[in-house]
Amino acid sequence: MLIWPIDPVLEADQKAGALWLENRGTAPANLQVRVFAWRQGDYQEQFQAQREIIGSPPVANIAPGQKQLIRLTRTGPSPAGQEQAYRIIIDEIPPAIPVDKAEPGATAAIRLQMRYSVPLFVYGEGLWGKADPDGRRNAEGVGKPQLSWRPVTVQGKPYIELRNTGPVHARLTDVVVQQGSQSKPLAEGLLGYVLPGASMRWPAPIASGNGSVLTGRVNGQRSADAIRQGQ
């Protein structure tokens, strides 16, 4: 299944947006589409049912080689100056395995189910998520995350805690911690997200302290920058 865009947003001046699904397989794909509110608390991801964003159609059958448009629509205005985070959960529902009637007591079985999770960020008036190449939006209104980090110990093991005090999320990739002559990645590629006002923790490959340096790419920027160490 091919899904695009991988980073959909609804800007403050957009009531609806599009998510495309393309079946690259050789069999029809039966899909269920749901949109959940996404929060972060106690260093955990939290998903809740919501009614602010509707994905339509909620169920789709896509033939091999065909595409399906999923329309993402606001049901009302978003809070001014705020970013709201959601997760679009796409479940691929496989057909039942045929029953072999020749065997007594045989029952239908279900094949393994595939699940895709796509982040969606929605903005209220006065805050933009992305720069506008056409210049129709005030560039000063594009939000930026404000990140800081600190080393912590959880059950005797070293962790890195990242806090975001900015108005928009931080998507972290290629994050590396350096302590003295040692330099090791926290994760290959995508580490994760830190939503506005949230703190998240990840296991550290090495113990770190006041002299440590943490670098990473934030929201797809081309080069990795140092992230400020906090308290």
PDB file of C-alpha atoms in Angstrom:
ATOM      1  CA  MET A   1       0.000   0.000   0.000  1.00  0.00           C
ATOM      2  CA  LEU A   2       1.398   3.402  -1.014  1.00  0.00           C
ATOM      3  CA  ILE A   3       0.244   6.373   1.079  1.00  0.00           C
ATOM      4  CA  TRP A   4       0.863  10.049   0.340  1.00  0.00           C
ATOM      5  CA  PRO A   5       1.481  12.675   1.524  1.00  0.00           C
ATOM      6  CA  ILE A   6       3.262  11.167   4.546  1.00  0.00           C
ATOM      7  CA  ASP A   7       2.985  14.467   6.460  1.00  0.00           C
ATOM      8  CA  PRO A   8      -0.496  15.883   5.754  1.00  0.00           C
ATOM      9  CA  VAL A   9      -1.517  19.158   7.390  1.00  0.00           C
ATOM     10  CA  LEU A  10      -4.622  21.329   7.518  1.00  0.00           C
ATOM     11  CA  GLU A  11      -3.452  24.920   7.630  1.00  0.00           C
ATOM     12  CA  ALA A  12      -5.518  27.630   9.286  1.00  0.00           C
ATOM     13  CA  ASP A  13      -7.067  28.646   5.939  1.00  0.00           C
ATOM     14  CA  GLN A  14      -7.923  25.081   4.879  1.00  0.00           C
ATOM     15  CA  LYS A  15     -11.167  23.365   5.794  1.00  0.00           C
ATOM     16  CA  ALA A  16     -10.230  20.046   4.202  1.00  0.00           C
ATOM     17  CA  GLY A  17      -7.264  18.118   2.860  1.00  0.00           C
ATOM     18  CA  ALA A  18      -6.504  14.937   0.945  1.00  0.00           C
ATOM     19  CA  LEU A  19      -4.785  11.651   1.694  1.00  0.00           C
ATOM     20  CA  TRP A  20      -4.216   9.230  -1.170  1.00  0.00           C
ATOM     21  CA  LEU A  21      -4.038   5.446  -0.913  1.00  0.00           C
ATOM     22  CA  GLU A  22      -2.755   3.318  -3.788  1.00  0.00           C
ATOM     23  CA  ASN A  23      -2.949  -0.451  -3.936  1.00  0.00           C
ATOM     24  CA  ARG A  24       0.387  -1.704  -5.280  1.00  0.00           C
ATOM     25  CA  GLY A  25      -0.527  -5.330  -4.632  1.00  0.00           C
ATOM     26  CA  THR A  26      -2.119  -7.997  -6.811  1.00  0.00           C
ATOM     27  CA  ALA A  27      -5.315  -8.477  -4.773  1.00  0.00           C
ATOM     28  CA  PRO A  28      -8.089  -6.062  -3.732  1.00  0.00           C
ATOM     29  CA  ALA A  29      -7.428  -4.179  -0.491  1.00  0.00           C
ATOM     30  CA  ASN A  30     -10.200  -3.669   2.075  1.00  0.00           C
ATOM     31  CA  LEU A  31      -9.367  -0.726   4.325  1.00  0.00           C
ATOM     32  CA  GLN A  32     -10.821   0.937   7.406  1.00  0.00           C
ATOM     33  CA  VAL A  33      -9.808   4.565   8.035  1.00  0.00           C
ATOM     34  CA  ARG A  34     -10.091   6.214  11.461  1.00  0.00           C
ATOM     35  CA  VAL A  35      -8.761   9.497  12.855  1.00  0.00           C
ATOM     36  CA  PHE A  36      -7.766   9.716  16.525  1.00  0.00           C
ATOM     37  CA  ALA A  37      -6.746  12.660  18.685  1.00  0.00           C
ATOM     38  CA  TRP A  38      -3.055  12.310  19.526  1.00  0.00           C
ATOM     39  CA  ARG A  39      -1.613  13.397  22.854  1.00  0.00           C
ATOM     40  CA  GLN A  40       1.557  12.708  24.817  1.00  0.00           C
ATOM     41  CA  GLY A  41       1.528  12.305  28.596  1.00  0.00           C
ATOM     42  CA  ASP A  42       3.686  10.497  31.132  1.00  0.00           C
ATOM     43  CA  TYR A  43       6.199   9.988  28.286  1.00  0.00           C
ATOM     44  CA  GLN A  44       3.689   7.840  26.389  1.00  0.00           C
ATOM     45  CA  GLU A  45       1.682   8.186  23.178  1.00  0.00           C
ATOM     46  CA  GLN A  46      -2.058   8.532  23.831  1.00  0.00           C
ATOM     47  CA  PHE A  47      -4.848   8.147  21.275  1.00  0.00           C
ATOM     48  CA  GLN A  48      -8.480   9.098  21.851  1.00  0.00           C
ATOM     49  CA  ALA A  49     -11.674   9.079  19.827  1.00  0.00           C
ATOM     50  CA  GLN A  50     -12.617  12.523  18.508  1.00  0.00           C
ATOM     51  CA  ARG A  51     -15.097  14.360  16.258  1.00  0.00           C
ATOM     52  CA  GLU A  52     -13.080  17.381  15.110  1.00  0.00           C
ATOM     53  CA  ILE A  53     -11.644  15.697  11.995  1.00  0.00           C
ATOM     54  CA  ILE A  54     -13.596  13.308   9.775  1.00  0.00           C
ATOM     55  CA  GLY A  55     -11.972  10.909   7.303  1.00  0.00           C
ATOM     56  CA  SER A  56     -14.217  10.007   4.370  1.00  0.00           C
ATOM     57  CA  PRO A  57     -14.891   7.386   3.209  1.00  0.00           C
ATOM     58  CA  PRO A  58     -14.302   5.454   6.460  1.00  0.00           C
ATOM     59  CA  VAL A  59     -14.184   2.149   4.552  1.00  0.00           C
ATOM     60  CA  ALA A  60     -12.704   1.565   1.108  1.00  0.00           C
ATOM     61  CA  ASN A  61     -12.130  -1.320  -1.282  1.00  0.00           C
ATOM     62  CA  ILE A  62      -9.257  -0.605  -3.665  1.00  0.00           C
ATOM     63  CA  ALA A  63      -8.633  -2.800  -6.690  1.00  0.00           C
ATOM     64  CA  PRO A  64      -5.038  -3.665  -7.641  1.00  0.00           C
ATOM     65  CA  GLY A  65      -3.297  -0.710  -9.281  1.00  0.00           C
ATOM     66  CA  GLN A  66      -6.063   1.722  -8.285  1.00  0.00           C
ATOM     67  CA  LYS A  67      -6.098   4.774  -5.997  1.00  0.00           C
ATOM     68  CA  GLN A  68      -8.534   6.026  -3.359  1.00  0.00           C
ATOM     69  CA  LEU A  69      -8.883   9.596  -2.107  1.00  0.00           C
ATOM     70  CA  ILE A  70      -9.511   9.972   1.626  1.00  0.00           C
ATOM     71  CA  ARG A  71     -10.895  13.416   2.381  1.00  0.00           C
ATOM     72  CA  LEU A  72      -9.923  14.886   5.765  1.00  0.00           C
ATOM     73  CA  THR A  73     -12.443  17.513   6.857  1.00  0.00           C
ATOM     74  CA  ARG A  74     -12.740  19.791   9.893  1.00  0.00           C
ATOM     75  CA  THR A  75     -16.110  19.784  11.591  1.00  0.00           C
ATOM     76  CA  GLY A  76     -15.458  23.171  13.218  1.00  0.00           C
ATOM     77  CA  PRO A  77     -12.808  25.825  13.859  1.00  0.00           C
ATOM     78  CA  SER A  78      -9.566  24.875  15.599  1.00  0.00           C
ATOM     79  CA  PRO A  79      -8.292  26.861  18.623  1.00  0.00           C
ATOM     80  CA  ALA A  80      -6.540  30.034  17.452  1.00  0.00           C
ATOM     81  CA  GLY A  81      -2.757  29.979  17.572  1.00  0.00           C
ATOM     82  CA  GLN A  82      -2.579  26.266  18.360  1.00  0.00           C
ATOM     83  CA  GLU A  83      -1.517  23.065  16.653  1.00  0.00           C
ATOM     84  CA  GLN A  84      -3.753  20.026  17.142  1.00  0.00           C
ATOM     85  CA  ALA A  85      -2.246  16.576  16.539  1.00  0.00           C
ATOM     86  CA  TYR A  86      -4.067  13.530  15.168  1.00  0.00           C
ATOM     87  CA  ARG A  87      -3.188  10.062  13.953  1.00  0.00           C
ATOM     88  CA  ILE A  88      -4.824   8.585  10.859  1.00  0.00           C
ATOM     89  CA  ILE A  89      -5.028   4.830  11.456  1.00  0.00           C
ATOM     90  CA  ILE A  90      -5.505   2.728   8.327  1.00  0.00           C
ATOM     91  CA  ASP A  91      -6.256  -0.937   8.933  1.00  0.00           C
ATOM     92  CA  GLU A  92      -6.016  -3.358   6.039  1.00  0.00           C
ATOM     93  CA  ILE A  93      -8.665  -6.012   6.639  1.00  0.00           C
ATOM     94  CA  PRO A  94      -7.618  -9.287   4.977  1.00  0.00           C
ATOM     95  CA  PRO A  95     -10.192 -11.771   3.700  1.00  0.00           C
ATOM     96  CA  ALA A  96     -10.838 -14.932   5.660  1.00  0.00           C
ATOM     97  CA  ILE A  97      -8.887 -18.016   4.644  1.00  0.00           C
ATOM     98  CA  PRO A  98     -11.332 -20.432   2.951  1.00  0.00           C
ATOM     99  CA  VAL A  99     -12.527 -23.342   5.066  1.00  0.00           C
ATOM    100  CA  ASP A 100     -11.491 -26.818   3.995  1.00  0.00           C
ATOM    101  CA  LYS A 101     -14.855 -28.571   4.325  1.00  0.00           C
ATOM    102  CA  ALA A 102     -13.182 -31.939   3.932  1.00  0.00           C
ATOM    103  CA  GLU A 103     -11.697 -31.633   7.416  1.00  0.00           C
ATOM    104  CA  PRO A 104     -14.133 -32.092  10.324  1.00  0.00           C
ATOM    105  CA  GLY A 105     -14.332 -29.155  12.703  1.00  0.00           C
ATOM    106  CA  ALA A 106     -12.515 -26.803  10.317  1.00  0.00           C
ATOM    107  CA  THR A 107     -13.203 -23.081  10.786  1.00  0.00           C
ATOM    108  CA  ALA A 108     -12.255 -19.977   8.837  1.00  0.00           C
ATOM    109  CA  ALA A 109      -9.037 -18.258   9.887  1.00  0.00           C
ATOM    110  CA  ILE A 110      -8.006 -14.631   9.577  1.00  0.00           C
ATOM    111  CA  ARG A 111      -4.733 -13.602   7.967  1.00  0.00           C
ATOM    112  CA  LEU A 112      -2.452 -11.122   9.717  1.00  0.00           C
ATOM    113  CA  GLN A 113      -3.725  -7.555   9.562  1.00  0.00           C
ATOM    114  CA  MET A 114      -1.563  -4.652   8.361  1.00  0.00           C
ATOM    115  CA  ARG A 115      -1.848  -1.270  10.081  1.00  0.00           C
ATOM    116  CA  TYR A 116      -0.557   2.096   8.876  1.00  0.00           C
ATOM    117  CA  SER A 117      -0.309   5.196  11.061  1.00  0.00           C
ATOM    118  CA  VAL A 118      -0.009   8.660   9.501  1.00  0.00           C
ATOM    119  CA  PRO A 119       0.406  11.863  11.550  1.00  0.00           C
ATOM    120  CA  LEU A 120      -1.929  14.788  10.836  1.00  0.00           C
ATOM    121  CA  PHE A 121      -1.395  18.300  12.178  1.00  0.00           C
ATOM    122  CA  VAL A 122      -4.160  20.914  12.153  1.00  0.00           C
ATOM    123  CA  TYR A 123      -3.655  24.635  12.789  1.00  0.00           C
ATOM    124  CA  GLY A 124      -5.792  27.413  14.186  1.00  0.00           C
ATOM    125  CA  GLU A 125      -5.866  31.021  13.050  1.00  0.00           C
ATOM    126  CA  GLY A 126      -2.563  32.865  13.456  1.00  0.00           C
ATOM    127  CA  LEU A 127      -0.303  29.801  13.242  1.00  0.00           C
ATOM    128  CA  TRP A 128       1.008  28.010  10.167  1.00  0.00           C
ATOM    129  CA  GLY A 129       2.631  24.609   9.958  1.00  0.00           C
ATOM    130  CA  LYS A 130       4.612  25.058   6.742  1.00  0.00           C
ATOM    131  CA  ALA A 131       6.069  27.913   4.739  1.00  0.00           C
ATOM    132  CA  ASP A 132       3.914  28.987   1.793  1.00  0.00           C
ATOM    133  CA  PRO A 133       5.903  29.148  -1.474  1.00  0.00           C
ATOM    134  CA  ASP A 134       3.196  31.381  -3.005  1.00  0.00           C
ATOM    135  CA  GLY A 135       3.563  33.976  -0.242  1.00  0.00           C
ATOM    136  CA  ARG A 136      -0.130  34.086   0.638  1.00  0.00           C
ATOM    137  CA  ARG A 137       0.566  33.464   4.313  1.00  0.00           C
ATOM    138  CA  ASN A 138       2.643  35.531   6.702  1.00  0.00           C
ATOM    139  CA  ALA A 139       6.016  33.776   7.000  1.00  0.00           C
ATOM    140  CA  GLU A 140       6.348  35.048  10.570  1.00  0.00           C
ATOM    141  CA  GLY A 141       3.361  32.913  11.521  1.00  0.00           C
ATOM    142  CA  VAL A 142       5.141  29.625  10.750  1.00  0.00           C
ATOM    143  CA  GLY A 143       5.588  27.870  14.083  1.00  0.00           C
ATOM    144  CA  LYS A 144       8.872  26.402  15.260  1.00  0.00           C
ATOM    145  CA  PRO A 145       9.469  23.857  18.022  1.00  0.00           C
ATOM    146  CA  GLN A 146      11.600  24.843  21.012  1.00  0.00           C
ATOM    147  CA  LEU A 147      13.561  21.804  22.120  1.00  0.00           C
ATOM    148  CA  SER A 148      15.744  21.070  25.103  1.00  0.00           C
ATOM    149  CA  TRP A 149      17.092  17.813  26.456  1.00  0.00           C
ATOM    150  CA  ARG A 150      18.508  16.314  29.601  1.00  0.00           C
ATOM    151  CA  PRO A 151      19.955  12.971  30.664  1.00  0.00           C
ATOM    152  CA  VAL A 152      17.814  10.961  33.086  1.00  0.00           C
ATOM    153  CA  THR A 153      17.995   7.546  34.698  1.00  0.00           C
ATOM    154  CA  VAL A 154      15.002   5.195  34.603  1.00  0.00           C
ATOM    155  CA  GLN A 155      15.222   1.971  36.596  1.00  0.00           C
ATOM    156  CA  GLY A 156      18.990   2.232  36.577  1.00  0.00           C
ATOM    157  CA  LYS A 157      19.269   2.712  32.802  1.00  0.00           C
ATOM    158  CA  PRO A 158      20.297   5.904  30.929  1.00  0.00           C
ATOM    159  CA  TYR A 159      17.642   7.777  28.960  1.00  0.00           C
ATOM    160  CA  ILE A 160      17.449  11.000  26.967  1.00  0.00           C
ATOM    161  CA  GLU A 161      14.467  13.229  27.797  1.00  0.00           C
ATOM    162  CA  LEU A 162      13.397  15.787  25.196  1.00  0.00           C
ATOM    163  CA  ARG A 163      11.016  18.642  25.980  1.00  0.00           C
ATOM    164  CA  ASN A 164       9.201  20.861  23.472  1.00  0.00           C
ATOM    165  CA  THR A 165       8.013  24.254  24.721  1.00  0.00           C
ATOM    166  CA  GLY A 166       7.257  25.578  21.233  1.00  0.00           C
ATOM    167  CA  PRO A 167       3.834  25.917  19.561  1.00  0.00           C
ATOM    168  CA  VAL A 168       4.337  23.092  17.032  1.00  0.00           C
ATOM    169  CA  HIS A 169       5.586  19.505  17.011  1.00  0.00           C
ATOM    170  CA  ALA A 170       9.168  18.342  16.525  1.00  0.00           C
ATOM    171  CA  ARG A 171       9.841  15.365  14.245  1.00  0.00           C
ATOM    172  CA  LEU A 172      13.270  14.014  15.166  1.00  0.00           C
ATOM    173  CA  THR A 173      15.551  12.064  12.840  1.00  0.00           C
ATOM    174  CA  ASP A 174      19.227  11.102  12.840  1.00  0.00           C
ATOM    175  CA  VAL A 175      19.626  11.924  16.533  1.00  0.00           C
ATOM    176  CA  VAL A 176      23.121  11.292  17.899  1.00  0.00           C
ATOM    177  CA  VAL A 177      24.475  11.644  21.432  1.00  0.00           C
ATOM    178  CA  GLN A 178      28.152  12.417  21.951  1.00  0.00           C
ATOM    179  CA  GLN A 179      29.954  11.941  25.250  1.00  0.00           C
ATOM    180  CA  GLY A 180      33.667  12.620  25.091  1.00  0.00           C
ATOM    181  CA  SER A 181      35.132  10.603  22.232  1.00  0.00           C
ATOM    182  CA  GLN A 182      32.046   8.392  21.984  1.00  0.00           C
ATOM    183  CA  SER A 183      29.300   9.199  19.476  1.00  0.00           C
ATOM    184  CA  LYS A 184      26.302   6.900  19.045  1.00  0.00           C
ATOM    185  CA  PRO A 185      22.843   7.224  17.436  1.00  0.00           C
ATOM    186  CA  LEU A 186      19.685   7.008  19.530  1.00  0.00           C
ATOM    187  CA  ALA A 187      17.940   5.414  16.549  1.00  0.00           C
ATOM    188  CA  GLU A 188      18.551   4.862  12.854  1.00  0.00           C
ATOM    189  CA  GLY A 189      16.416   7.322  10.885  1.00  0.00           C
ATOM    190  CA  LEU A 190      13.212   8.425  12.639  1.00  0.00           C
ATOM    191  CA  LEU A 191      13.440   8.665  16.432  1.00  0.00           C
ATOM    192  CA  GLY A 192       9.933  10.006  17.039  1.00  0.00           C
ATOM    193  CA  TYR A 193       7.863  13.107  17.751  1.00  0.00           C
ATOM    194  CA  VAL A 194       7.608  15.537  20.640  1.00  0.00           C
ATOM    195  CA  LEU A 195       4.289  17.409  20.592  1.00  0.00           C
ATOM    196  CA  PRO A 196       3.875  21.005  21.858  1.00  0.00           C
ATOM    197  CA  GLY A 197       4.149  21.200  25.638  1.00  0.00           C
ATOM    198  CA  ALA A 198       5.145  17.541  25.919  1.00  0.00           C
ATOM    199  CA  SER A 199       8.209  15.622  27.065  1.00  0.00           C
ATOM    200  CA  MET A 200       9.288  12.230  25.735  1.00  0.00           C
ATOM    201  CA  ARG A 201      12.036   9.797  26.702  1.00  0.00           C
ATOM    202  CA  TRP A 202      14.153   7.365  24.704  1.00  0.00           C
ATOM    203  CA  PRO A 203      16.786   4.853  25.853  1.00  0.00           C
ATOM    204  CA  ALA A 204      20.307   6.258  25.518  1.00  0.00           C
ATOM    205  CA  PRO A 205      23.026   4.114  23.918  1.00  0.00           C
ATOM    206  CA  ILE A 206      25.610   5.583  26.304  1.00  0.00           C
ATOM    207  CA  ALA A 207      25.461   7.388  29.633  1.00  0.00           C
ATOM    208  CA  SER A 208      25.565  11.169  29.194  1.00  0.00           C
ATOM    209  CA  GLY A 209      26.165  14.169  31.421  1.00  0.00           C
ATOM    210  CA  ASN A 210      26.727  17.914  31.422  1.00  0.00           C
ATOM    211  CA  GLY A 211      29.462  17.669  28.786  1.00  0.00           C
ATOM    212  CA  SER A 212      27.367  15.658  26.346  1.00  0.00           C
ATOM    213  CA  VAL A 213      26.177  16.957  22.986  1.00  0.00           C
ATOM    214  CA  LEU A 214      22.907  15.924  21.310  1.00  0.00           C
ATOM    215  CA  THR A 215      22.427  16.609  17.597  1.00  0.00           C
ATOM    216  CA  GLY A 216      19.595  15.802  15.223  1.00  0.00           C
ATOM    217  CA  ARG A 217      17.471  16.892  12.302  1.00  0.00           C
ATOM    218  CA  VAL A 218      14.168  18.529  13.242  1.00  0.00           C
ATOM    219  CA  ASN A 219      11.124  18.528  10.938  1.00  0.00           C
ATOM    220  CA  GLY A 220      13.096  17.452   7.896  1.00  0.00           C
ATOM    221  CA  GLN A 221      15.786  20.112   7.950  1.00  0.00           C
ATOM    222  CA  ARG A 222      18.735  19.265   5.717  1.00  0.00           C
ATOM    223  CA  SER A 223      21.483  19.282   8.334  1.00  0.00           C
ATOM    224  CA  ALA A 224      21.678  18.099  11.930  1.00  0.00           C
ATOM    225  CA  ASP A 225      21.947  20.814  14.587  1.00  0.00           C
ATOM    226  CA  ALA A 226      22.857  20.725  18.250  1.00  0.00           C
ATOM    227  CA  ILE A 227      19.872  20.637  20.614  1.00  0.00           C
ATOM    228  CA  ARG A 228      20.120  22.800  23.705  1.00  0.00           C
ATOM    229  CA  GLN A 229      20.719  20.991  26.972  1.00  0.00           C
ATOM    230  CA  GLY A 230      18.260  21.989  29.687  1.00  0.00           C
ATOM    231  CA  GLN A 231      17.830  21.271  33.365  1.00  0.00           C
TER     232      GLN A 231
END
